Amino acid sequence: MLLDFEQPIAALEGKLREMQQLAHDSQVDVSEAVAALEAKIKALKKETYANLTRWQRVQLSRHPDRPYTLDYIEGMTSNFVELHGDRTVGDDKAMVGGFAELGGRTVMVIGQQKGRNTKQRQFRNFGMPNPEGYRKALRLMKLAEKFNKPIITLIDTPGAFPGLEAEERGQGEAIARNLKEMFLLKVPVICIIIGEGASGGALGIAIGDRVLMLENTWYSVISPESCSSILWRSWNYKEQAAEALKLTATDMLQAKLVDGIVKEPLGGAHTDAKRMVDTLKKTLLKTLDELEALPYDERISQRIDKFSAMGVVVE
């Protein structure tokens, strides 16, 4: 799938393939021309992805080929044992989690999971958890705390499921309880936004000692489309909404709402999923080493102070 701003790059890559095919068929030496075109493509890629608008980064965060939560779990960990159910209503397939081994240590990994095709998307409810999803996540966090295992959350959701039945089962209460309980967890908690980070649906598993964002992700109280529909009664102003929301990883880091940015391969995480998984794994292991060196009461105090310092109060 090509995005609009990637068309010029795709056109040059098409010419490169034609030139290479011509050289193969006619036995003509065009190595210099090929090298020049490859250099031009590389330069264009660097320029394009270094100057993306906020809306273009939103588009990259939603690319259907990006690695999802289970892709990262499979690539980074071994011996993953998925745990199911909230012990009250049922098992929310939009929220996955379980114990796994990461770099020789046991961790609890929890995250929202989207689908690759229509059937999977329906099964995973498009990555939008119901209240039982957040209650399952909290149950797994408490289990990790009981056994003194670090917690890693992978966030990728367009928001908590907004259906009537979700509200009837206490969607707001479930998310609010997660916020409260995550502040007080005694074990290290690392939260990574790997795609979309929308509203309370993301925040419900995003209270941690370190909150990191992949380079081409977004984190906001509302999506650009929804913001546009509220302010302008139309989705046609989503680009302007994205600029106003300041929702990219760079924006969030400048506002001190996240703690760091994890670089993606040139062109996005989907262009080299294995490299992206390896980069995230190294980041997690390094961060875990830092957090595990601190006493639990100091970690909790720092966690509370960090989130308490966010925002501006004007009297």
mmCIF file with all atom_site columns, C-alpha atoms in Angstrom, residues 174-303:
data_model
loop_
_atom_site.group_PDB
_atom_site.id
_atom_site.type_symbol
_atom_site.label_atom_id
_atom_site.label_alt_id
_atom_site.label_comp_id
_atom_site.label_asym_id
_atom_site.label_entity_id
_atom_site.label_seq_id
_atom_site.pdbx_PDB_ins_code
_atom_site.Cartn_x
_atom_site.Cartn_y
_atom_site.Cartn_z
_atom_site.occupancy
_atom_site.B_iso_or_equiv
_atom_site.pdbx_formal_charge
_atom_site.auth_seq_id
_atom_site.auth_comp_id
_atom_site.auth_asym_id
_atom_site.auth_atom_id
_atom_site.pdbx_PDB_model_num
ATOM 1   C CA . ALA A 1 174 ? -12.665 0.232  34.064 1.00 0.00 ? 174 ALA A CA 1
ATOM 2   C CA . ILE A 1 175 ? -10.233 2.708  32.500 1.00 0.00 ? 175 ILE A CA 1
ATOM 3   C CA . ALA A 1 176 ? -10.247 4.961  35.578 1.00 0.00 ? 176 ALA A CA 1
ATOM 4   C CA . ARG A 1 177 ? -9.472  2.024  37.853 1.00 0.00 ? 177 ARG A CA 1
ATOM 5   C CA . ASN A 1 178 ? -6.544  1.048  35.638 1.00 0.00 ? 178 ASN A CA 1
ATOM 6   C CA . LEU A 1 179 ? -5.133  4.567  35.892 1.00 0.00 ? 179 LEU A CA 1
ATOM 7   C CA . LYS A 1 180 ? -5.316  4.502  39.679 1.00 0.00 ? 180 LYS A CA 1
ATOM 8   C CA . GLU A 1 181 ? -3.896  1.003  40.080 1.00 0.00 ? 181 GLU A CA 1
ATOM 9   C CA . MET A 1 182 ? -1.058  1.462  37.570 1.00 0.00 ? 182 MET A CA 1
ATOM 10  C CA . PHE A 1 183 ? 0.283   4.409  39.555 1.00 0.00 ? 183 PHE A CA 1
ATOM 11  C CA . LEU A 1 184 ? 0.816   2.114  42.541 1.00 0.00 ? 184 LEU A CA 1
ATOM 12  C CA . LEU A 1 185 ? 2.267   -0.998 40.922 1.00 0.00 ? 185 LEU A CA 1
ATOM 13  C CA . LYS A 1 186 ? 5.469   -2.015 42.709 1.00 0.00 ? 186 LYS A CA 1
ATOM 14  C CA . VAL A 1 187 ? 7.139   -3.514 39.646 1.00 0.00 ? 187 VAL A CA 1
ATOM 15  C CA . PRO A 1 188 ? 8.729   -1.614 36.728 1.00 0.00 ? 188 PRO A CA 1
ATOM 16  C CA . VAL A 1 189 ? 6.204   -0.558 34.065 1.00 0.00 ? 189 VAL A CA 1
ATOM 17  C CA . ILE A 1 190 ? 7.232   0.412  30.516 1.00 0.00 ? 190 ILE A CA 1
ATOM 18  C CA . CYS A 1 191 ? 4.603   1.633  28.035 1.00 0.00 ? 191 CYS A CA 1
ATOM 19  C CA . ILE A 1 192 ? 5.301   1.782  24.285 1.00 0.00 ? 192 ILE A CA 1
ATOM 20  C CA . ILE A 1 193 ? 3.032   3.421  21.725 1.00 0.00 ? 193 ILE A CA 1
ATOM 21  C CA . ILE A 1 194 ? 3.589   1.283  18.623 1.00 0.00 ? 194 ILE A CA 1
ATOM 22  C CA . GLY A 1 195 ? 0.834   2.739  16.414 1.00 0.00 ? 195 GLY A CA 1
ATOM 23  C CA . GLU A 1 196 ? -2.225  4.759  17.337 1.00 0.00 ? 196 GLU A CA 1
ATOM 24  C CA . GLY A 1 197 ? -2.613  6.118  20.853 1.00 0.00 ? 197 GLY A CA 1
ATOM 25  C CA . ALA A 1 198 ? -6.113  7.506  21.059 1.00 0.00 ? 198 ALA A CA 1
ATOM 26  C CA . SER A 1 199 ? -7.799  8.933  24.133 1.00 0.00 ? 199 SER A CA 1
ATOM 27  C CA . GLY A 1 200 ? -8.592  6.918  27.261 1.00 0.00 ? 200 GLY A CA 1
ATOM 28  C CA . GLY A 1 201 ? -8.423  3.743  25.231 1.00 0.00 ? 201 GLY A CA 1
ATOM 29  C CA . ALA A 1 202 ? -4.657  4.206  25.067 1.00 0.00 ? 202 ALA A CA 1
ATOM 30  C CA . LEU A 1 203 ? -4.238  5.804  28.486 1.00 0.00 ? 203 LEU A CA 1
ATOM 31  C CA . GLY A 1 204 ? -5.907  2.818  30.159 1.00 0.00 ? 204 GLY A CA 1
ATOM 32  C CA . ILE A 1 205 ? -2.644  0.844  29.813 1.00 0.00 ? 205 ILE A CA 1
ATOM 33  C CA . ALA A 1 206 ? -0.218  3.768  29.517 1.00 0.00 ? 206 ALA A CA 1
ATOM 34  C CA . ILE A 1 207 ? 0.671   4.789  33.077 1.00 0.00 ? 207 ILE A CA 1
ATOM 35  C CA . GLY A 1 208 ? 4.277   3.738  33.485 1.00 0.00 ? 208 GLY A CA 1
ATOM 36  C CA . ASP A 1 209 ? 7.747   4.569  34.739 1.00 0.00 ? 209 ASP A CA 1
ATOM 37  C CA . ARG A 1 210 ? 8.744   5.131  31.110 1.00 0.00 ? 210 ARG A CA 1
ATOM 38  C CA . VAL A 1 211 ? 6.343   5.997  28.308 1.00 0.00 ? 211 VAL A CA 1
ATOM 39  C CA . LEU A 1 212 ? 7.991   5.745  24.890 1.00 0.00 ? 212 LEU A CA 1
ATOM 40  C CA . MET A 1 213 ? 6.713   6.336  21.363 1.00 0.00 ? 213 MET A CA 1
ATOM 41  C CA . LEU A 1 214 ? 7.861   4.866  18.091 1.00 0.00 ? 214 LEU A CA 1
ATOM 42  C CA . GLU A 1 215 ? 8.911   7.590  15.670 1.00 0.00 ? 215 GLU A CA 1
ATOM 43  C CA . ASN A 1 216 ? 5.859   7.456  13.382 1.00 0.00 ? 216 ASN A CA 1
ATOM 44  C CA . THR A 1 217 ? 3.083   7.137  15.943 1.00 0.00 ? 217 THR A CA 1
ATOM 45  C CA . TRP A 1 218 ? 0.593   9.529  17.512 1.00 0.00 ? 218 TRP A CA 1
ATOM 46  C CA . TYR A 1 219 ? -0.849  10.052 20.987 1.00 0.00 ? 219 TYR A CA 1
ATOM 47  C CA . SER A 1 220 ? -3.796  12.351 21.600 1.00 0.00 ? 220 SER A CA 1
ATOM 48  C CA . VAL A 1 221 ? -7.086  12.839 23.401 1.00 0.00 ? 221 VAL A CA 1
ATOM 49  C CA . ILE A 1 222 ? -8.889  12.520 20.062 1.00 0.00 ? 222 ILE A CA 1
ATOM 50  C CA . SER A 1 223 ? -8.182  11.445 16.496 1.00 0.00 ? 223 SER A CA 1
ATOM 51  C CA . PRO A 1 224 ? -7.774  14.101 13.779 1.00 0.00 ? 224 PRO A CA 1
ATOM 52  C CA . GLU A 1 225 ? -10.939 12.886 12.011 1.00 0.00 ? 225 GLU A CA 1
ATOM 53  C CA . SER A 1 226 ? -13.075 13.053 15.151 1.00 0.00 ? 226 SER A CA 1
ATOM 54  C CA . CYS A 1 227 ? -11.647 16.470 16.051 1.00 0.00 ? 227 CYS A CA 1
ATOM 55  C CA . SER A 1 228 ? -12.456 17.710 12.543 1.00 0.00 ? 228 SER A CA 1
ATOM 56  C CA . SER A 1 229 ? -16.007 16.353 12.696 1.00 0.00 ? 229 SER A CA 1
ATOM 57  C CA . ILE A 1 230 ? -16.634 18.141 16.000 1.00 0.00 ? 230 ILE A CA 1
ATOM 58  C CA . LEU A 1 231 ? -15.106 21.501 15.083 1.00 0.00 ? 231 LEU A CA 1
ATOM 59  C CA . TRP A 1 232 ? -15.994 21.683 11.385 1.00 0.00 ? 232 TRP A CA 1
ATOM 60  C CA . ARG A 1 233 ? -18.829 19.111 11.106 1.00 0.00 ? 233 ARG A CA 1
ATOM 61  C CA . SER A 1 234 ? -16.741 17.366 8.463  1.00 0.00 ? 234 SER A CA 1
ATOM 62  C CA . TRP A 1 235 ? -13.738 15.022 8.173  1.00 0.00 ? 235 TRP A CA 1
ATOM 63  C CA . ASN A 1 236 ? -12.304 17.191 5.407  1.00 0.00 ? 236 ASN A CA 1
ATOM 64  C CA . TYR A 1 237 ? -10.256 19.249 7.878  1.00 0.00 ? 237 TYR A CA 1
ATOM 65  C CA . LYS A 1 238 ? -8.389  16.319 9.436  1.00 0.00 ? 238 LYS A CA 1
ATOM 66  C CA . GLU A 1 239 ? -5.016  17.684 8.279  1.00 0.00 ? 239 GLU A CA 1
ATOM 67  C CA . GLN A 1 240 ? -5.628  21.012 10.047 1.00 0.00 ? 240 GLN A CA 1
ATOM 68  C CA . ALA A 1 241 ? -6.871  19.144 13.120 1.00 0.00 ? 241 ALA A CA 1
ATOM 69  C CA . ALA A 1 242 ? -3.708  17.036 13.220 1.00 0.00 ? 242 ALA A CA 1
ATOM 70  C CA . GLU A 1 243 ? -1.544  20.167 13.126 1.00 0.00 ? 243 GLU A CA 1
ATOM 71  C CA . ALA A 1 244 ? -3.560  21.795 15.920 1.00 0.00 ? 244 ALA A CA 1
ATOM 72  C CA . LEU A 1 245 ? -3.514  18.692 18.121 1.00 0.00 ? 245 LEU A CA 1
ATOM 73  C CA . LYS A 1 246 ? 0.310   18.420 18.048 1.00 0.00 ? 246 LYS A CA 1
ATOM 74  C CA . LEU A 1 247 ? 0.076   14.661 18.411 1.00 0.00 ? 247 LEU A CA 1
ATOM 75  C CA . THR A 1 248 ? 3.351   13.297 17.019 1.00 0.00 ? 248 THR A CA 1
ATOM 76  C CA . ALA A 1 249 ? 6.155   11.706 19.025 1.00 0.00 ? 249 ALA A CA 1
ATOM 77  C CA . THR A 1 250 ? 8.265   14.867 18.693 1.00 0.00 ? 250 THR A CA 1
ATOM 78  C CA . ASP A 1 251 ? 5.376   17.022 19.931 1.00 0.00 ? 251 ASP A CA 1
ATOM 79  C CA . MET A 1 252 ? 4.758   14.725 22.889 1.00 0.00 ? 252 MET A CA 1
ATOM 80  C CA . LEU A 1 253 ? 8.429   14.678 23.862 1.00 0.00 ? 253 LEU A CA 1
ATOM 81  C CA . GLN A 1 254 ? 8.676   18.481 23.676 1.00 0.00 ? 254 GLN A CA 1
ATOM 82  C CA . ALA A 1 255 ? 5.583   18.759 25.885 1.00 0.00 ? 255 ALA A CA 1
ATOM 83  C CA . LYS A 1 256 ? 7.170   16.287 28.348 1.00 0.00 ? 256 LYS A CA 1
ATOM 84  C CA . LEU A 1 257 ? 4.214   13.930 28.009 1.00 0.00 ? 257 LEU A CA 1
ATOM 85  C CA . VAL A 1 258 ? 6.418   10.991 27.007 1.00 0.00 ? 258 VAL A CA 1
ATOM 86  C CA . ASP A 1 259 ? 9.943   10.041 27.997 1.00 0.00 ? 259 ASP A CA 1
ATOM 87  C CA . GLY A 1 260 ? 11.545  9.122  24.700 1.00 0.00 ? 260 GLY A CA 1
ATOM 88  C CA . ILE A 1 261 ? 11.271  8.264  21.014 1.00 0.00 ? 261 ILE A CA 1
ATOM 89  C CA . VAL A 1 262 ? 12.310  4.953  19.453 1.00 0.00 ? 262 VAL A CA 1
ATOM 90  C CA . LYS A 1 263 ? 13.683  5.428  15.931 1.00 0.00 ? 263 LYS A CA 1
ATOM 91  C CA . GLU A 1 264 ? 12.031  3.536  13.090 1.00 0.00 ? 264 GLU A CA 1
ATOM 92  C CA . PRO A 1 265 ? 13.668  2.297  9.871  1.00 0.00 ? 265 PRO A CA 1
ATOM 93  C CA . LEU A 1 266 ? 13.591  4.847  7.049  1.00 0.00 ? 266 LEU A CA 1
ATOM 94  C CA . GLY A 1 267 ? 10.078  4.765  5.617  1.00 0.00 ? 267 GLY A CA 1
ATOM 95  C CA . GLY A 1 268 ? 8.413   3.390  8.740  1.00 0.00 ? 268 GLY A CA 1
ATOM 96  C CA . ALA A 1 269 ? 8.370   0.274  10.908 1.00 0.00 ? 269 ALA A CA 1
ATOM 97  C CA . HIS A 1 270 ? 6.656   -1.752 8.188  1.00 0.00 ? 270 HIS A CA 1
ATOM 98  C CA . THR A 1 271 ? 9.586   -1.387 5.774  1.00 0.00 ? 271 THR A CA 1
ATOM 99  C CA . ASP A 1 272 ? 11.879  -3.503 7.984  1.00 0.00 ? 272 ASP A CA 1
ATOM 100 C CA . ALA A 1 273 ? 9.842   -5.170 10.720 1.00 0.00 ? 273 ALA A CA 1
ATOM 101 C CA . LYS A 1 274 ? 12.700  -7.341 11.987 1.00 0.00 ? 274 LYS A CA 1
ATOM 102 C CA . ARG A 1 275 ? 14.984  -4.341 12.458 1.00 0.00 ? 275 ARG A CA 1
ATOM 103 C CA . MET A 1 276 ? 12.179  -2.484 14.240 1.00 0.00 ? 276 MET A CA 1
ATOM 104 C CA . VAL A 1 277 ? 11.557  -5.406 16.573 1.00 0.00 ? 277 VAL A CA 1
ATOM 105 C CA . ASP A 1 278 ? 15.286  -5.705 17.361 1.00 0.00 ? 278 ASP A CA 1
ATOM 106 C CA . THR A 1 279 ? 15.557  -1.955 18.039 1.00 0.00 ? 279 THR A CA 1
ATOM 107 C CA . LEU A 1 280 ? 12.591  -2.023 20.416 1.00 0.00 ? 280 LEU A CA 1
ATOM 108 C CA . LYS A 1 281 ? 13.930  -5.089 22.212 1.00 0.00 ? 281 LYS A CA 1
ATOM 109 C CA . LYS A 1 282 ? 17.283  -3.392 22.854 1.00 0.00 ? 282 LYS A CA 1
ATOM 110 C CA . THR A 1 283 ? 15.486  -0.282 24.127 1.00 0.00 ? 283 THR A CA 1
ATOM 111 C CA . LEU A 1 284 ? 13.315  -2.332 26.488 1.00 0.00 ? 284 LEU A CA 1
ATOM 112 C CA . LEU A 1 285 ? 16.237  -4.292 27.922 1.00 0.00 ? 285 LEU A CA 1
ATOM 113 C CA . LYS A 1 286 ? 18.222  -1.119 28.554 1.00 0.00 ? 286 LYS A CA 1
ATOM 114 C CA . THR A 1 287 ? 15.231  0.596  30.178 1.00 0.00 ? 287 THR A CA 1
ATOM 115 C CA . LEU A 1 288 ? 14.462  -2.425 32.353 1.00 0.00 ? 288 LEU A CA 1
ATOM 116 C CA . ASP A 1 289 ? 18.047  -2.434 33.634 1.00 0.00 ? 289 ASP A CA 1
ATOM 117 C CA . GLU A 1 290 ? 17.664  1.229  34.642 1.00 0.00 ? 290 GLU A CA 1
ATOM 118 C CA . LEU A 1 291 ? 14.314  0.744  36.372 1.00 0.00 ? 291 LEU A CA 1
ATOM 119 C CA . GLU A 1 292 ? 15.169  -2.459 38.207 1.00 0.00 ? 292 GLU A CA 1
ATOM 120 C CA . ALA A 1 293 ? 18.124  -0.676 39.832 1.00 0.00 ? 293 ALA A CA 1
ATOM 121 C CA . LEU A 1 294 ? 15.677  1.595  41.708 1.00 0.00 ? 294 LEU A CA 1
ATOM 122 C CA . PRO A 1 295 ? 13.803  0.663  44.922 1.00 0.00 ? 295 PRO A CA 1
ATOM 123 C CA . TYR A 1 296 ? 10.096  0.148  44.245 1.00 0.00 ? 296 TYR A CA 1
ATOM 124 C CA . ASP A 1 297 ? 8.977   3.021  46.494 1.00 0.00 ? 297 ASP A CA 1
ATOM 125 C CA . GLU A 1 298 ? 11.266  5.418  44.623 1.00 0.00 ? 298 GLU A CA 1
ATOM 126 C CA . ARG A 1 299 ? 9.883   4.205  41.280 1.00 0.00 ? 299 ARG A CA 1
ATOM 127 C CA . ILE A 1 300 ? 6.309   4.773  42.442 1.00 0.00 ? 300 ILE A CA 1
ATOM 128 C CA . SER A 1 301 ? 7.158   8.242  43.743 1.00 0.00 ? 301 SER A CA 1
ATOM 129 C CA . GLN A 1 302 ? 8.839   9.220  40.470 1.00 0.00 ? 302 GLN A CA 1
ATOM 130 C CA . ARG A 1 303 ? 5.911   7.803  38.481 1.00 0.00 ? 303 ARG A CA 1
#
